[in-house]
Backbone as a printed PyTorch tensor [residue, N CA C, xyz], in Angstrom:
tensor([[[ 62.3230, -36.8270, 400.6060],
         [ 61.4030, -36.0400, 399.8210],
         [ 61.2070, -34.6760, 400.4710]],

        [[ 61.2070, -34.6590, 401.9780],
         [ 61.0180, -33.4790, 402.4960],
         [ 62.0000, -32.9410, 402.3100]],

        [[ 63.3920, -32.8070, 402.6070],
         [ 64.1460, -32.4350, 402.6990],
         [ 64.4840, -32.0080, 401.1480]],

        [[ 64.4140, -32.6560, 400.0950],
         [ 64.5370, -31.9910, 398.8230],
         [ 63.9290, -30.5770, 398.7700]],

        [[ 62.5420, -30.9650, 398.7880],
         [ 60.9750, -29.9200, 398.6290],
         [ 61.6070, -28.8490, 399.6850]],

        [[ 62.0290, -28.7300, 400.5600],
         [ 62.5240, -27.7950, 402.3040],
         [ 64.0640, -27.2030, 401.0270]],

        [[ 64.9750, -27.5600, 400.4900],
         [ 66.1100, -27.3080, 399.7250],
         [ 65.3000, -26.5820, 398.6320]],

        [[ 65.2810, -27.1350, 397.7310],
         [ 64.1440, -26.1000, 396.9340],
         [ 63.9630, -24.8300, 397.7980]],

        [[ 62.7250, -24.8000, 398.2540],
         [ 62.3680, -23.7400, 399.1270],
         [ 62.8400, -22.7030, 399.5680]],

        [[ 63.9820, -23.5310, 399.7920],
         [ 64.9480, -22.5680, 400.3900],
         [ 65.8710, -21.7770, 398.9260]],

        [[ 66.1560, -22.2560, 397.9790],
         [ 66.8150, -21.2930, 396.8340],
         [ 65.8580, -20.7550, 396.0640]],

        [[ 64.4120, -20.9880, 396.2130],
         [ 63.5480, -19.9440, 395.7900],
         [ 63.3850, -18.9760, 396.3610]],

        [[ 63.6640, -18.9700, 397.9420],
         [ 63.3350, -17.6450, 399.0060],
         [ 64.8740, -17.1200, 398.7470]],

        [[ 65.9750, -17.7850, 398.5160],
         [ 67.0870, -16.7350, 398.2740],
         [ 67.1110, -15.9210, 396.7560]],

        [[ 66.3220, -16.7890, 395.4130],
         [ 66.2910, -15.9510, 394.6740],
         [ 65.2730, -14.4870, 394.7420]],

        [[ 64.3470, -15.0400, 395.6930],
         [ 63.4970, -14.0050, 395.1680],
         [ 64.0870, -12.8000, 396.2810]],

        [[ 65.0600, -13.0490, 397.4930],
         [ 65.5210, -11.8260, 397.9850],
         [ 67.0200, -11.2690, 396.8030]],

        [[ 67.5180, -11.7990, 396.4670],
         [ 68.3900, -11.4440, 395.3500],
         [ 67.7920, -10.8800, 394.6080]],

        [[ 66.6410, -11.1280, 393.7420],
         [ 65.5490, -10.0650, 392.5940],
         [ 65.4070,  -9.1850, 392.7750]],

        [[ 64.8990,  -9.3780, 394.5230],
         [ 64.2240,  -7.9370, 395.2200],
         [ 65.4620,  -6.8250, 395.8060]],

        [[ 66.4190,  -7.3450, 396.0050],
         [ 67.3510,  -6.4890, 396.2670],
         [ 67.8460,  -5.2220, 395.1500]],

        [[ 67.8970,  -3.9900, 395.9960],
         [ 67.6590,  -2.8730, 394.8910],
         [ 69.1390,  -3.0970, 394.3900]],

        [[ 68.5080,  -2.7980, 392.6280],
         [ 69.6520,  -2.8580, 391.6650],
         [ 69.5910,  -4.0850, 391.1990]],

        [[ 68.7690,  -5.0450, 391.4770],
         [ 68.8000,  -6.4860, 390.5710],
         [ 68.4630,  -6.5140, 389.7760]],

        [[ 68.5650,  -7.0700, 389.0160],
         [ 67.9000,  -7.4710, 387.3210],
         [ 67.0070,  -7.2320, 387.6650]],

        [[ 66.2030,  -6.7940, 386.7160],
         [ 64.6790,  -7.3610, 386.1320],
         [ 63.9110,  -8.5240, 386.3770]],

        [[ 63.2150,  -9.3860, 386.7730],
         [ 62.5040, -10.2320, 386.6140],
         [ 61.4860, -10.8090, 385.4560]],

        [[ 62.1210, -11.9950, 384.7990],
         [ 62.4680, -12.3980, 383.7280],
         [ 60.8190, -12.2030, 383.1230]],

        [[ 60.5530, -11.9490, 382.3080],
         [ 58.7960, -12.2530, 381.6960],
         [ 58.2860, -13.3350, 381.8120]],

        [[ 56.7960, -13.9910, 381.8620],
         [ 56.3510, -15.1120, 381.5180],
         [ 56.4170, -15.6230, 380.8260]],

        [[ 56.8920, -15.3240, 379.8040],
         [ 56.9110, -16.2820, 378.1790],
         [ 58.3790, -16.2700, 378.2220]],

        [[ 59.4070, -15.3380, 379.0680],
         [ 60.8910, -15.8130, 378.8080],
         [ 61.0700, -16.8980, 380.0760]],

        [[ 60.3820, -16.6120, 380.9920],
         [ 60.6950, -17.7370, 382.1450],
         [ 60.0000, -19.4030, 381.0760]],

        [[ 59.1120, -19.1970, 380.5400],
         [ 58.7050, -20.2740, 379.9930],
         [ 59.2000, -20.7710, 378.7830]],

        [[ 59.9790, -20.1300, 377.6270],
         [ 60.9750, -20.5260, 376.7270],
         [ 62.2590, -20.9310, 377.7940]],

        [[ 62.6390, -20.9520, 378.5530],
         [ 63.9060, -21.0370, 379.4470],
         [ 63.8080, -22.3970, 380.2530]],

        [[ 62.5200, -22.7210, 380.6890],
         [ 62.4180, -23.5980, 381.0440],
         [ 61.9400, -24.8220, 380.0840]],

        [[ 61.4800, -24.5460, 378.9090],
         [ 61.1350, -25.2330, 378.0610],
         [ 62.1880, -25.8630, 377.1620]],

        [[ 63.3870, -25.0600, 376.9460],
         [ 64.8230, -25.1360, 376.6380],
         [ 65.6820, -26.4670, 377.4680]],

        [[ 65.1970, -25.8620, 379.1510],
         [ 66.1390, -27.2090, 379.3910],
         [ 65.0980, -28.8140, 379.8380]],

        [[ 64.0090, -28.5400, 379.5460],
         [ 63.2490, -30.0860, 378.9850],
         [ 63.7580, -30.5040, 377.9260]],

        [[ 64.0150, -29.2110, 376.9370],
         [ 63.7870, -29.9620, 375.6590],
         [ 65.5130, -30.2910, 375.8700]],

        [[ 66.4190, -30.0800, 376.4120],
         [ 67.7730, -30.7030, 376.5090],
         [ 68.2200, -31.6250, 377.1060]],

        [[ 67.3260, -31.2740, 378.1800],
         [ 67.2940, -32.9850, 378.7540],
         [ 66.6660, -34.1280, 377.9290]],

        [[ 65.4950, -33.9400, 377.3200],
         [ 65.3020, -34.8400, 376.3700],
         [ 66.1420, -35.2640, 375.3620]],

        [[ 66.6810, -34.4730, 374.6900],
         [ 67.6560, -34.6190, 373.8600],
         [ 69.0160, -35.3910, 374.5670]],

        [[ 69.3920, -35.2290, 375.4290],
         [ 70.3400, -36.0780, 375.9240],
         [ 70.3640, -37.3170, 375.8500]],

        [[ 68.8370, -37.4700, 376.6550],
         [ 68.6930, -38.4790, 376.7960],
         [ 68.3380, -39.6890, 375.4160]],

        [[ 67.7960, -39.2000, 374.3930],
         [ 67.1910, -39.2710, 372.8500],
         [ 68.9550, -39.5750, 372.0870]],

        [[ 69.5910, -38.4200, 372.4490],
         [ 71.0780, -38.8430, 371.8990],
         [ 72.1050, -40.2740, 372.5280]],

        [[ 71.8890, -40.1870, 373.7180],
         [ 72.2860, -41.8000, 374.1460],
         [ 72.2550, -42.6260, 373.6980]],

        [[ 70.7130, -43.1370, 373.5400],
         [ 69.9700, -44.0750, 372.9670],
         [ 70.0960, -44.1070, 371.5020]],

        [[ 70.1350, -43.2530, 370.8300],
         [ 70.1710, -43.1770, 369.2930],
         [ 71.7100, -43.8590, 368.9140]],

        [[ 72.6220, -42.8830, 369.8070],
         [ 73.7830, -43.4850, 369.2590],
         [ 74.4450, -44.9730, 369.9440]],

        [[ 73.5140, -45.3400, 370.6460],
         [ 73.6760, -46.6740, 371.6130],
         [ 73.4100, -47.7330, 370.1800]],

        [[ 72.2070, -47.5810, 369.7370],
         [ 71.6040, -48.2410, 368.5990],
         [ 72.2660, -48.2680, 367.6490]],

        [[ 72.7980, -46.9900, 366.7500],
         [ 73.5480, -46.2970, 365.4960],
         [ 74.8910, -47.1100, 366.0300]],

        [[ 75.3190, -47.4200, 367.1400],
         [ 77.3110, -47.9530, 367.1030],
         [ 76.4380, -49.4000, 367.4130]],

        [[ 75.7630, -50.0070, 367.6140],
         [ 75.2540, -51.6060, 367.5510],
         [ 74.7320, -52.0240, 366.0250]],

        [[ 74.3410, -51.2460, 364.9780],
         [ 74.5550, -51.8480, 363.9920],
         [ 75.5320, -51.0900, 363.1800]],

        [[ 76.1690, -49.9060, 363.1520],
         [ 77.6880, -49.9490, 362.9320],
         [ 78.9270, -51.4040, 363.2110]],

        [[ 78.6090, -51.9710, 364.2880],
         [ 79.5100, -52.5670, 364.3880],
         [ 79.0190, -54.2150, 363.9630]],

        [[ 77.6730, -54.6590, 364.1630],
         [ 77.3990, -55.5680, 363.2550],
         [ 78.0180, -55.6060, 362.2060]],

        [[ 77.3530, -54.5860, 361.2040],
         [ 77.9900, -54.5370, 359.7610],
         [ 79.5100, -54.5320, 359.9200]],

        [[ 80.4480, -54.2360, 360.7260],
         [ 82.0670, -54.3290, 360.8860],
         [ 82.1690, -55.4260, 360.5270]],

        [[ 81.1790, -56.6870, 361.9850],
         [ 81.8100, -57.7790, 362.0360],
         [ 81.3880, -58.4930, 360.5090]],

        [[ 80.0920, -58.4200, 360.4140],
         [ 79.9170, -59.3510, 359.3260],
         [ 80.7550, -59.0360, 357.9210]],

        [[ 81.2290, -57.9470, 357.7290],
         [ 81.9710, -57.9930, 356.7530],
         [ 83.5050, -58.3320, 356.7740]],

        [[ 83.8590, -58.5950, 358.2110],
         [ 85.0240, -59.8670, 358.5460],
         [ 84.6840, -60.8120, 358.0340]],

        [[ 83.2290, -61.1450, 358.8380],
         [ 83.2030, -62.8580, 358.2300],
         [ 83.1710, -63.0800, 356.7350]],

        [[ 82.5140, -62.0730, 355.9210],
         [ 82.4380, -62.2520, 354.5620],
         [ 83.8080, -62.3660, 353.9590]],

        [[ 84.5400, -61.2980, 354.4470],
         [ 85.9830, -61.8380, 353.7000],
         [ 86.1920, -63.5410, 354.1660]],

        [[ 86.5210, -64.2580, 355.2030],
         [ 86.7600, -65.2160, 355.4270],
         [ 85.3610, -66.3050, 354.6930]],

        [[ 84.4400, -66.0210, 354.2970],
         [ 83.6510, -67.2490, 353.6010],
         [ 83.9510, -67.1340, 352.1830]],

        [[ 84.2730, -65.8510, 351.6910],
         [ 85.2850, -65.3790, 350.3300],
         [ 86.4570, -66.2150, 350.1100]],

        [[ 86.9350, -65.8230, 350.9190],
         [ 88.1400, -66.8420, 351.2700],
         [ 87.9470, -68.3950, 351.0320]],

        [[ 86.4840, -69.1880, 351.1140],
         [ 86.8770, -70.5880, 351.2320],
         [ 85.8150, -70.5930, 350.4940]],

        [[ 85.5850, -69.4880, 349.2130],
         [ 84.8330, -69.8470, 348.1720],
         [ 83.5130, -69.4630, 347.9780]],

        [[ 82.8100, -69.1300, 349.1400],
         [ 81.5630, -68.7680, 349.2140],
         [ 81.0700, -67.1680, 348.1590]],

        [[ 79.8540, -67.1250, 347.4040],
         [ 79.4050, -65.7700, 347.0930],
         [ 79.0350, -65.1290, 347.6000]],

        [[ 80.0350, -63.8200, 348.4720],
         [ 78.8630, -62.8360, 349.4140],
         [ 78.5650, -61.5900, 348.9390]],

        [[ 77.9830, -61.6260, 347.7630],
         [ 77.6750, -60.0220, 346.8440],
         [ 76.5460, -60.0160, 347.2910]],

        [[ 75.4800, -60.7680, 347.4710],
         [ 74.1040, -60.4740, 348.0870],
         [ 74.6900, -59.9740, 349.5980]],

        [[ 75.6300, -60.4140, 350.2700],
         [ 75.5900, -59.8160, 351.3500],
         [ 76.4290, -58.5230, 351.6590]],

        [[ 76.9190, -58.4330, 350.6270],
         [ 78.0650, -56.8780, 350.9030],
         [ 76.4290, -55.8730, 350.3320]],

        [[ 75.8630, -56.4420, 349.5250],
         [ 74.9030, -55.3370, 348.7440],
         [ 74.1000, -55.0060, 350.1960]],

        [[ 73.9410, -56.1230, 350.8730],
         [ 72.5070, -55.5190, 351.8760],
         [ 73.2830, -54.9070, 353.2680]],

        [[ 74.4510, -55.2080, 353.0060],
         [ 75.4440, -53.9790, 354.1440],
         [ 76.0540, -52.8430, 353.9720]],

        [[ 75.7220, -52.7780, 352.2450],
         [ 76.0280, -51.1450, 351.7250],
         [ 74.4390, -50.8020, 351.7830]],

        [[ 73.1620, -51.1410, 351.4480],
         [ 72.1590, -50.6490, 351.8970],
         [ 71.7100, -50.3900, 353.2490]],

        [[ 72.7350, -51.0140, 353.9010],
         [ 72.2180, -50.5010, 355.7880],
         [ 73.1320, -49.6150, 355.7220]],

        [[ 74.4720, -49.7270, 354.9700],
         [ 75.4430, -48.0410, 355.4260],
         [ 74.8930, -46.9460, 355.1350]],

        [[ 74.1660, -46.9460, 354.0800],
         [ 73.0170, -45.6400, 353.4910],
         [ 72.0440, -45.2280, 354.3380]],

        [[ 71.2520, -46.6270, 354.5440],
         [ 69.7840, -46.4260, 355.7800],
         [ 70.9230, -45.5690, 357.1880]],

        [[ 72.0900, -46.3100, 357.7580],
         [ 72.5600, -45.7380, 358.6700],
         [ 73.0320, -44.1040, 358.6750]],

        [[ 73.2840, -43.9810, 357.7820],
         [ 73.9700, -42.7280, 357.3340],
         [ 72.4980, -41.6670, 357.6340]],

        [[ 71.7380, -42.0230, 356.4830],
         [ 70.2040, -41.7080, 356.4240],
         [ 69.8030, -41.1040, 358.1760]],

        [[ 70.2530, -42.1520, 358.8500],
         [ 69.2380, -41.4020, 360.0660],
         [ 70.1430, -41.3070, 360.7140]],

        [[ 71.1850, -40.9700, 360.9580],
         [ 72.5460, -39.9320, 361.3750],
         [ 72.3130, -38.7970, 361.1270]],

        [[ 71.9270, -38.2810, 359.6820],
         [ 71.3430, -36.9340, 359.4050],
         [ 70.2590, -36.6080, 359.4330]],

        [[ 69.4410, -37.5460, 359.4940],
         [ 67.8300, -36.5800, 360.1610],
         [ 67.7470, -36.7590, 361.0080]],

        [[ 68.7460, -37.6590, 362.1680],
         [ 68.4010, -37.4530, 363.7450],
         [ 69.5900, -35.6540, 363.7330]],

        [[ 70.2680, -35.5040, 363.3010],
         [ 70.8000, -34.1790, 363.3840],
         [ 70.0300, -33.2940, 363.0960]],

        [[ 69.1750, -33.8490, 362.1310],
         [ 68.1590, -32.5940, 361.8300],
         [ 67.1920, -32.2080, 362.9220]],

        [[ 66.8050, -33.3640, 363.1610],
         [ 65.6780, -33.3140, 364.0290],
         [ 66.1480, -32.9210, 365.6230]],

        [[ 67.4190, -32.9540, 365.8220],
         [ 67.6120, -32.1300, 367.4150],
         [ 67.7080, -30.6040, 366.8150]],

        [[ 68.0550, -30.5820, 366.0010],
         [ 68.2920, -29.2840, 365.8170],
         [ 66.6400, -28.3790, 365.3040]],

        [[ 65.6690, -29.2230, 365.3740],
         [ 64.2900, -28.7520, 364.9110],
         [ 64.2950, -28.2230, 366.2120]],

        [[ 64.3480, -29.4330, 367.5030],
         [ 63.9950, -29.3380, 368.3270],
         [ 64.3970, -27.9080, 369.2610]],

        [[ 65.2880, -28.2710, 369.4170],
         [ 66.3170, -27.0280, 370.0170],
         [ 65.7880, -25.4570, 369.7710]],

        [[ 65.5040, -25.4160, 368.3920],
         [ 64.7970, -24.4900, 367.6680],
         [ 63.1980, -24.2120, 368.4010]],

        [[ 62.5480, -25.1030, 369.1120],
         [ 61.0640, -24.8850, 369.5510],
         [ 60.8220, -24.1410, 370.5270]],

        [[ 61.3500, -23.5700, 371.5130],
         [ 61.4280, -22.5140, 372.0500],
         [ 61.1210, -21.0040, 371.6120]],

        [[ 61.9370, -21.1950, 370.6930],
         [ 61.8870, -19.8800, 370.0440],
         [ 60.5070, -19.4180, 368.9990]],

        [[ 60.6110, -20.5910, 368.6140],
         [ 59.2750, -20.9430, 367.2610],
         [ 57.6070, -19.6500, 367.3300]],

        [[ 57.7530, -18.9920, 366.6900],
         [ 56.4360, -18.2910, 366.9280],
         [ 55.2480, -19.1850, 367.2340]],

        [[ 55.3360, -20.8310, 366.5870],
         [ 54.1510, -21.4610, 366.7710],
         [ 55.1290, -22.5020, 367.4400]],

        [[ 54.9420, -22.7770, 368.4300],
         [ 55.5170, -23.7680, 369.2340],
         [ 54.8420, -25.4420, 369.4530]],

        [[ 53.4320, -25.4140, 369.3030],
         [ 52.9440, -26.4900, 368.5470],
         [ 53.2460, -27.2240, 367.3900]],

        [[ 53.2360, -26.3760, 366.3580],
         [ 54.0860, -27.1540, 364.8270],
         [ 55.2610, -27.3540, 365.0310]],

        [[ 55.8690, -26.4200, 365.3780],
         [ 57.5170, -26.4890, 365.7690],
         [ 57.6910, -28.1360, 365.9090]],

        [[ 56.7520, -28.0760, 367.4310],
         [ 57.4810, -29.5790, 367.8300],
         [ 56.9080, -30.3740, 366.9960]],

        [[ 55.9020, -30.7090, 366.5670],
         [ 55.2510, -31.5370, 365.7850],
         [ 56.1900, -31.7300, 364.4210]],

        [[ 56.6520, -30.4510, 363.9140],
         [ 57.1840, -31.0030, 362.7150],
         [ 58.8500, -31.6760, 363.1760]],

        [[ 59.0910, -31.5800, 364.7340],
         [ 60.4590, -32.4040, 365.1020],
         [ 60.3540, -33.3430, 365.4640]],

        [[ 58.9730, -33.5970, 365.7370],
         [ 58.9580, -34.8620, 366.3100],
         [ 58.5800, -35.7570, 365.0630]],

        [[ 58.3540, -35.5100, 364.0810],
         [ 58.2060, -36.3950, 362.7350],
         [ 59.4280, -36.2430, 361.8800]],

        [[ 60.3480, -35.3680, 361.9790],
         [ 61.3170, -35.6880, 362.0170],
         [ 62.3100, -36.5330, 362.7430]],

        [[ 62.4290, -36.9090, 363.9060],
         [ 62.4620, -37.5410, 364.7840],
         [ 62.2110, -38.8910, 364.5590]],

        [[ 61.1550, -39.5530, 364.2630],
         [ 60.3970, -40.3220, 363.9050],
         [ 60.6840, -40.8700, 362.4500]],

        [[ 61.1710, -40.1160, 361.2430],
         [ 61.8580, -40.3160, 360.3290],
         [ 63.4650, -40.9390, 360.7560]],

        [[ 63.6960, -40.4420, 361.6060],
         [ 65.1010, -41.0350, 361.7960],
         [ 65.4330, -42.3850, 362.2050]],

        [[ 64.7220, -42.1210, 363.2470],
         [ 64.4610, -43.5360, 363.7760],
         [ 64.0820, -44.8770, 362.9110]],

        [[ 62.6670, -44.4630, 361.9510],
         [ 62.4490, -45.2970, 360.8140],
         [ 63.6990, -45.7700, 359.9190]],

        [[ 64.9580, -44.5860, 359.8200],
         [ 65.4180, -44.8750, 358.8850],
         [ 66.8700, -45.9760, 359.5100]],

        [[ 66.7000, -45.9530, 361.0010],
         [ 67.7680, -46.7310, 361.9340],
         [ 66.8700, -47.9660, 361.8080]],

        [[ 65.6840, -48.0560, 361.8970],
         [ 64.9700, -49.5080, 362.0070],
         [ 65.3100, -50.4000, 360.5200]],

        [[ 65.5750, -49.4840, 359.7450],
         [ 65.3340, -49.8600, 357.7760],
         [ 66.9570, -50.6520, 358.3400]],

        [[ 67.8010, -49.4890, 358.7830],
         [ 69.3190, -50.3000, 358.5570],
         [ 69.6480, -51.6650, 359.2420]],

        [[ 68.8790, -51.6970, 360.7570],
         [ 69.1810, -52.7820, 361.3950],
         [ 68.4710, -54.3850, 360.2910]],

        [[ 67.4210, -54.0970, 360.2890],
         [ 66.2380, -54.5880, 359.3790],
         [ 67.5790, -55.1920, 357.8890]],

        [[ 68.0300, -54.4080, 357.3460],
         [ 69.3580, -54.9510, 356.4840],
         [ 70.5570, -55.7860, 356.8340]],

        [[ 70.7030, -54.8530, 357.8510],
         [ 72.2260, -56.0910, 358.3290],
         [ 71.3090, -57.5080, 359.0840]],

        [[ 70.1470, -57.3830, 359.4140],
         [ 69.9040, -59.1310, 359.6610],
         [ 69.4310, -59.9520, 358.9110]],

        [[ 69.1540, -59.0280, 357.4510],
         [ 68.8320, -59.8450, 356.0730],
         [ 70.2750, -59.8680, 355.7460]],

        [[ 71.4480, -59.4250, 355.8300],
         [ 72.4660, -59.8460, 355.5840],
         [ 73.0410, -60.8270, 355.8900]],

        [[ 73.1880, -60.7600, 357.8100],
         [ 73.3200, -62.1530, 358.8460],
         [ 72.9310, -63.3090, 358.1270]],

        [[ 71.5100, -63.2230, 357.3060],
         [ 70.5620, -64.4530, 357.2220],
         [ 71.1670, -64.8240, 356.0490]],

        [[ 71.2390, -64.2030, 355.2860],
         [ 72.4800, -64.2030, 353.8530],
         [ 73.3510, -65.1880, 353.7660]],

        [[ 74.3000, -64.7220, 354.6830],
         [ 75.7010, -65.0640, 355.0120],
         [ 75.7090, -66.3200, 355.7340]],

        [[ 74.5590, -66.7570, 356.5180],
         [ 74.3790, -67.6270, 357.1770],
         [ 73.8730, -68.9440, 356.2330]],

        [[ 73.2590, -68.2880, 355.0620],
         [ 72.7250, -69.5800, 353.8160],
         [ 73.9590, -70.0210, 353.3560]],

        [[ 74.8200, -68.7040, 353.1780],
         [ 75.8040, -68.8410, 352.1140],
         [ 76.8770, -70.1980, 352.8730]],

        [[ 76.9440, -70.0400, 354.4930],
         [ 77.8610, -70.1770, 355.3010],
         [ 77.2720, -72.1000, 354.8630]],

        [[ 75.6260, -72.3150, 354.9570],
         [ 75.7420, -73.6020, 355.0530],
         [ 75.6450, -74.3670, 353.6640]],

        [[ 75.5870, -73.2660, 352.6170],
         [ 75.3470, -73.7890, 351.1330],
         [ 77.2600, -74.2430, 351.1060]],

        [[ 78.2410, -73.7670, 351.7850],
         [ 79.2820, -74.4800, 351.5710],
         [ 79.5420, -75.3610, 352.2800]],

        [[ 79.1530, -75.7530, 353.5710],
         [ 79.2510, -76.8820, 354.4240],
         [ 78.6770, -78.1990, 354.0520]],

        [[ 77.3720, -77.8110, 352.9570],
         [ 76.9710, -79.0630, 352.5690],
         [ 77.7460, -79.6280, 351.1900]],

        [[ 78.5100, -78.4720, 350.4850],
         [ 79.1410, -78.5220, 349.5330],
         [ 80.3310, -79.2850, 349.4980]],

        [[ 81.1010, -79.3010, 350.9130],
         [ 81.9220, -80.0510, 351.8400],
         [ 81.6200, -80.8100, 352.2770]],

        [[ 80.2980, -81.5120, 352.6760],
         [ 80.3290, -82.6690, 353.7740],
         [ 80.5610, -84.0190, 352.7150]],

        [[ 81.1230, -85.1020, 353.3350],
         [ 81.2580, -86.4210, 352.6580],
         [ 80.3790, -86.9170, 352.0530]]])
């Protein structure tokens, strides 16, 4: 910890002899040192917000893959899976859905820096934000009413089969 805080220290005392050295830039304003630093919070957040989003977004992407394997194969041995293709084209929509308002919403974000009102700014990204997400919860929320589907369908033929 010391040794970080002592490192620090030390590239603040070399910037500020670099500033001060005649012929250096300017020294940046308070409100540009503070959009600048506010820029790379808000990118680090976003990084980190994009991970996770698309960690979630390729886990029920690929649900819906598999289960629409299995649907061909219960197709295959007779089963009806139109209730379940319907509620995995309604999660491709919900998915799609918050693919583009999580795009929207980094890009609100990104934008808050600059924002004459930097309060609404974020507020109206972070409910955007929050829309997206809702609309990733709607899709997962489908493909496991699908699972559950496919899973009736799976034993409405096993009993249809048993001796």
């Amino acid at each position: 910890m010391r040794a970080a805080r002592a490192a620090r220290a030390c590239c603040v005392a070399a910037l500020a002899l670099v500033l001060a050295a005649p012929g250096a830039a300017p020294a940046l304003g308070h409100a540009q040192t503070q959009a600048s630093g506010l820029r790379g919070a808000i990118a680090s957040a976003l990084h980190g917000r994009s991970l996770r989003f698309n960690r979630a977004e390729s886990a029920v992407s690929d649900a819906n893959a598999r289960l629409r394997g299995e649907c061909a194969g219960v197709q295959g041995a007779g089963g009806d899976v139109t209730a379940v293709l319907s509620f995995l084209a309604l999660s491709d929509e919900a998915l799609a859905e918050a693919v583009s308002t999580e795009a929207d919403a980094a890009t609100q974000f990104a934008a808050v820096p600059d924002a004459p009102d930097r309060r609404a700014a974020f507020a109206a990204a972070r409910e955007t934000a929050r829309r997206a997400v809702g609309h990733l919860r709607n899709a997962r929320q489908l493909t496991l009413r699908a699972a559950a589907e496919l899973t009736r369908v799976c034993e409405g033929l096993r009993a249809g089969s048993a001796p």
